[in-house]
């Protein structure tokens, strides 16, 4: 019933998700890059989805900290080096039994390489993504699978809270 997308870009994923849910499903998407925001808004308008999809402008961390209600599905597709920093807020916002889908986690296969086999300019992102994947796989509140689809996807289900 509620979807959060972290990283709108031009709105393609939000529109695609809207095609596979009921009209009652609310989709909230966050984008910081000013040049993409009007393109995404226009794409939502052209797709007839401006009532179903809400675009929130600004830094993802700041926007997520302002959100209160839980989401059933969270699609993480923002700056790859920031996933590990977003994780506490994402987990706070993910409903019990909700699904977190993290995109591009294998980084063209680089993630399986030694840090020193990766180009110097990509080493920070590489180490942060490895840390993120480690945290997803070892977090006691999550059940996570990493799928080698495209550039890699991690699917995590938040375990039901203890009563």
mmCIF file of C-alpha atoms in Angstrom:
data_model
loop_
_atom_site.group_PDB
_atom_site.id
_atom_site.type_symbol
_atom_site.label_atom_id
_atom_site.label_comp_id
_atom_site.label_asym_id
_atom_site.label_seq_id
_atom_site.Cartn_x
_atom_site.Cartn_y
_atom_site.Cartn_z
ATOM 1 C CA UNK A 1 0.000 0.000 0.000
ATOM 2 C CA UNK A 2 2.979 2.326 0.546
ATOM 3 C CA UNK A 3 6.202 2.458 -1.473
ATOM 4 C CA UNK A 4 9.267 4.610 -0.890
ATOM 5 C CA UNK A 5 11.852 5.086 -3.618
ATOM 6 C CA UNK A 6 15.192 6.619 -2.627
ATOM 7 C CA UNK A 7 16.570 8.126 -5.847
ATOM 8 C CA UNK A 8 13.972 9.169 -8.418
ATOM 9 C CA UNK A 9 16.254 10.090 -11.347
ATOM 10 C CA UNK A 10 13.776 10.754 -14.189
ATOM 11 C CA UNK A 11 10.933 8.740 -12.630
ATOM 12 C CA UNK A 12 11.148 5.546 -14.671
ATOM 13 C CA UNK A 13 11.138 3.137 -11.702
ATOM 14 C CA UNK A 14 8.327 4.919 -9.867
ATOM 15 C CA UNK A 15 6.155 4.826 -12.977
ATOM 16 C CA UNK A 16 6.994 1.160 -13.569
ATOM 17 C CA UNK A 17 6.135 0.275 -9.958
ATOM 18 C CA UNK A 18 2.851 2.180 -10.256
ATOM 19 C CA UNK A 19 1.832 -0.120 -13.106
ATOM 20 C CA UNK A 20 1.982 -3.193 -10.844
ATOM 21 C CA UNK A 21 0.110 -1.965 -7.775
ATOM 22 C CA UNK A 22 -3.445 -0.853 -7.099
ATOM 23 C CA UNK A 23 -4.406 2.795 -7.592
ATOM 24 C CA UNK A 24 -4.709 3.102 -3.803
ATOM 25 C CA UNK A 25 -0.987 2.434 -3.390
ATOM 26 C CA UNK A 26 0.914 5.584 -2.480
ATOM 27 C CA UNK A 27 4.359 5.976 -3.993
ATOM 28 C CA UNK A 28 6.779 8.491 -2.484
ATOM 29 C CA UNK A 29 10.048 9.150 -4.252
ATOM 30 C CA UNK A 30 13.033 11.295 -3.250
ATOM 31 C CA UNK A 31 15.376 13.207 -5.566
ATOM 32 C CA UNK A 32 18.086 15.751 -4.860
ATOM 33 C CA UNK A 33 19.523 16.500 -8.309
ATOM 34 C CA UNK A 34 17.725 19.676 -9.447
ATOM 35 C CA UNK A 35 18.045 18.993 -13.181
ATOM 36 C CA UNK A 36 16.229 15.646 -12.899
ATOM 37 C CA UNK A 37 13.310 16.859 -10.788
ATOM 38 C CA UNK A 38 11.346 18.715 -13.518
ATOM 39 C CA UNK A 39 11.934 15.834 -15.937
ATOM 40 C CA UNK A 40 10.572 13.340 -13.396
ATOM 41 C CA UNK A 41 7.559 15.545 -12.643
ATOM 42 C CA UNK A 42 6.799 15.850 -16.366
ATOM 43 C CA UNK A 43 7.140 12.081 -16.802
ATOM 44 C CA UNK A 44 4.703 11.498 -13.918
ATOM 45 C CA UNK A 45 2.262 13.965 -15.515
ATOM 46 C CA UNK A 46 2.546 12.362 -18.963
ATOM 47 C CA UNK A 47 2.000 8.911 -17.439
ATOM 48 C CA UNK A 48 -1.078 10.202 -15.578
ATOM 49 C CA UNK A 49 0.503 9.257 -12.238
ATOM 50 C CA UNK A 50 0.923 12.649 -10.538
ATOM 51 C CA UNK A 51 -1.820 11.813 -8.001
ATOM 52 C CA UNK A 52 -0.305 8.444 -7.109
ATOM 53 C CA UNK A 53 3.390 9.428 -7.084
ATOM 54 C CA UNK A 54 4.671 12.128 -4.729
ATOM 55 C CA UNK A 55 8.149 13.488 -5.420
ATOM 56 C CA UNK A 56 9.951 14.927 -2.403
ATOM 57 C CA UNK A 57 12.874 17.197 -3.238
ATOM 58 C CA UNK A 58 16.052 17.276 -1.187
ATOM 59 C CA UNK A 59 18.768 15.258 0.471
ATOM 60 C CA UNK A 60 17.543 11.692 0.969
ATOM 61 C CA UNK A 61 18.769 11.454 4.557
ATOM 62 C CA UNK A 62 17.056 14.697 5.584
ATOM 63 C CA UNK A 63 13.835 13.795 3.786
ATOM 64 C CA UNK A 64 13.743 10.278 5.286
ATOM 65 C CA UNK A 65 14.281 11.701 8.784
ATOM 66 C CA UNK A 66 11.138 13.795 8.284
ATOM 67 C CA UNK A 67 9.004 10.769 7.301
ATOM 68 C CA UNK A 68 7.023 8.982 9.994
ATOM 69 C CA UNK A 69 4.714 6.289 8.596
ATOM 70 C CA UNK A 70 6.129 2.886 7.615
ATOM 71 C CA UNK A 71 6.478 1.660 4.038
ATOM 72 C CA UNK A 72 5.715 -1.838 2.778
ATOM 73 C CA UNK A 73 8.339 -1.659 0.022
ATOM 74 C CA UNK A 74 11.450 0.501 -0.194
ATOM 75 C CA UNK A 75 13.449 0.723 -3.415
ATOM 76 C CA UNK A 76 16.992 1.956 -2.812
ATOM 77 C CA UNK A 77 18.443 3.392 -6.018
ATOM 78 C CA UNK A 78 20.375 6.474 -4.904
ATOM 79 C CA UNK A 79 24.090 7.244 -4.603
ATOM 80 C CA UNK A 80 25.639 3.805 -4.077
ATOM 81 C CA UNK A 81 28.225 5.061 -1.579
ATOM 82 C CA UNK A 82 25.415 6.388 0.633
ATOM 83 C CA UNK A 83 23.443 3.136 1.045
ATOM 84 C CA UNK A 84 25.288 2.276 4.268
ATOM 85 C CA UNK A 85 24.519 5.727 5.700
ATOM 86 C CA UNK A 86 20.839 5.523 4.718
ATOM 87 C CA UNK A 87 20.390 2.070 6.235
ATOM 88 C CA UNK A 88 19.287 3.117 9.769
ATOM 89 C CA UNK A 89 16.570 5.424 8.394
ATOM 90 C CA UNK A 90 15.474 2.892 5.801
ATOM 91 C CA UNK A 91 15.119 0.200 8.463
ATOM 92 C CA UNK A 92 13.187 2.593 10.699
ATOM 93 C CA UNK A 93 10.766 3.298 7.837
ATOM 94 C CA UNK A 94 10.386 -0.304 6.644
ATOM 95 C CA UNK A 95 7.274 -1.998 8.005
ATOM 96 C CA UNK A 96 7.532 -5.451 9.607
ATOM 97 C CA UNK A 97 7.492 -8.021 6.778
ATOM 98 C CA UNK A 98 8.249 -5.153 4.380
ATOM 99 C CA UNK A 99 10.694 -5.582 1.507
ATOM 100 C CA UNK A 100 13.821 -3.533 0.883
ATOM 101 C CA UNK A 101 15.168 -3.789 -2.663
ATOM 102 C CA UNK A 102 18.678 -2.372 -3.069
ATOM 103 C CA UNK A 103 19.735 -1.853 -6.684
ATOM 104 C CA UNK A 104 23.177 -1.983 -8.308
ATOM 105 C CA UNK A 105 24.851 -3.744 -5.388
ATOM 106 C CA UNK A 106 27.366 -5.756 -7.430
ATOM 107 C CA UNK A 107 28.896 -2.722 -9.163
ATOM 108 C CA UNK A 108 29.661 -4.370 -12.528
ATOM 109 C CA UNK A 109 31.143 -7.310 -10.606
ATOM 110 C CA UNK A 110 33.718 -5.067 -8.908
ATOM 111 C CA UNK A 111 32.207 -5.833 -5.508
ATOM 112 C CA UNK A 112 33.605 -9.369 -5.676
ATOM 113 C CA UNK A 113 37.121 -8.070 -6.381
ATOM 114 C CA UNK A 114 39.788 -7.080 -3.910
ATOM 115 C CA UNK A 115 39.705 -3.412 -2.958
ATOM 116 C CA UNK A 116 43.057 -3.036 -4.689
ATOM 117 C CA UNK A 117 41.772 -4.483 -7.985
ATOM 118 C CA UNK A 118 39.231 -1.632 -8.176
ATOM 119 C CA UNK A 119 40.129 1.696 -9.778
ATOM 120 C CA UNK A 120 41.374 4.111 -7.126
ATOM 121 C CA UNK A 121 38.507 6.564 -7.733
ATOM 122 C CA UNK A 122 35.955 3.808 -6.999
ATOM 123 C CA UNK A 123 37.505 2.411 -3.813
ATOM 124 C CA UNK A 124 35.365 4.395 -1.359
ATOM 125 C CA UNK A 125 32.129 3.324 -3.056
ATOM 126 C CA UNK A 126 33.465 -0.240 -3.245
ATOM 127 C CA UNK A 127 34.275 -0.436 0.467
ATOM 128 C CA UNK A 128 30.992 1.206 1.492
ATOM 129 C CA UNK A 129 28.964 -1.169 -0.696
ATOM 130 C CA UNK A 130 30.791 -4.175 0.741
ATOM 131 C CA UNK A 131 30.041 -2.855 4.238
ATOM 132 C CA UNK A 132 26.385 -2.333 3.273
ATOM 133 C CA UNK A 133 26.055 -5.874 1.899
ATOM 134 C CA UNK A 134 27.707 -7.277 5.021
ATOM 135 C CA UNK A 135 25.250 -5.375 7.232
ATOM 136 C CA UNK A 136 22.260 -6.535 5.157
ATOM 137 C CA UNK A 137 23.345 -10.175 5.314
ATOM 138 C CA UNK A 138 24.197 -10.119 9.027
ATOM 139 C CA UNK A 139 21.420 -7.900 10.387
ATOM 140 C CA UNK A 140 19.338 -10.016 12.768
ATOM 141 C CA UNK A 141 16.148 -8.189 11.770
ATOM 142 C CA UNK A 142 16.510 -8.938 8.046
ATOM 143 C CA UNK A 143 16.424 -11.949 5.776
ATOM 144 C CA UNK A 144 18.496 -10.993 2.710
ATOM 145 C CA UNK A 145 19.254 -12.582 -0.658
ATOM 146 C CA UNK A 146 21.633 -11.112 -3.206
ATOM 147 C CA UNK A 147 20.673 -11.799 -6.804
ATOM 148 C CA UNK A 148 23.066 -11.412 -9.748
ATOM 149 C CA UNK A 149 20.415 -9.787 -11.945
ATOM 150 C CA UNK A 150 21.655 -6.884 -14.046
ATOM 151 C CA UNK A 151 24.106 -5.004 -11.856
ATOM 152 C CA UNK A 152 22.999 -6.926 -8.786
ATOM 153 C CA UNK A 153 19.977 -6.641 -6.514
ATOM 154 C CA UNK A 154 19.695 -7.296 -2.790
ATOM 155 C CA UNK A 155 16.237 -8.262 -1.536
ATOM 156 C CA UNK A 156 15.735 -7.975 2.210
ATOM 157 C CA UNK A 157 12.593 -8.808 4.166
ATOM 158 C CA UNK A 158 12.233 -7.218 7.571
ATOM 159 C CA UNK A 159 11.394 -9.871 10.119
ATOM 160 C CA UNK A 160 8.227 -9.508 12.114
ATOM 161 C CA UNK A 161 8.908 -7.748 15.403
ATOM 162 C CA UNK A 162 8.991 -9.830 18.574
ATOM 163 C CA UNK A 163 5.827 -9.577 20.652
#
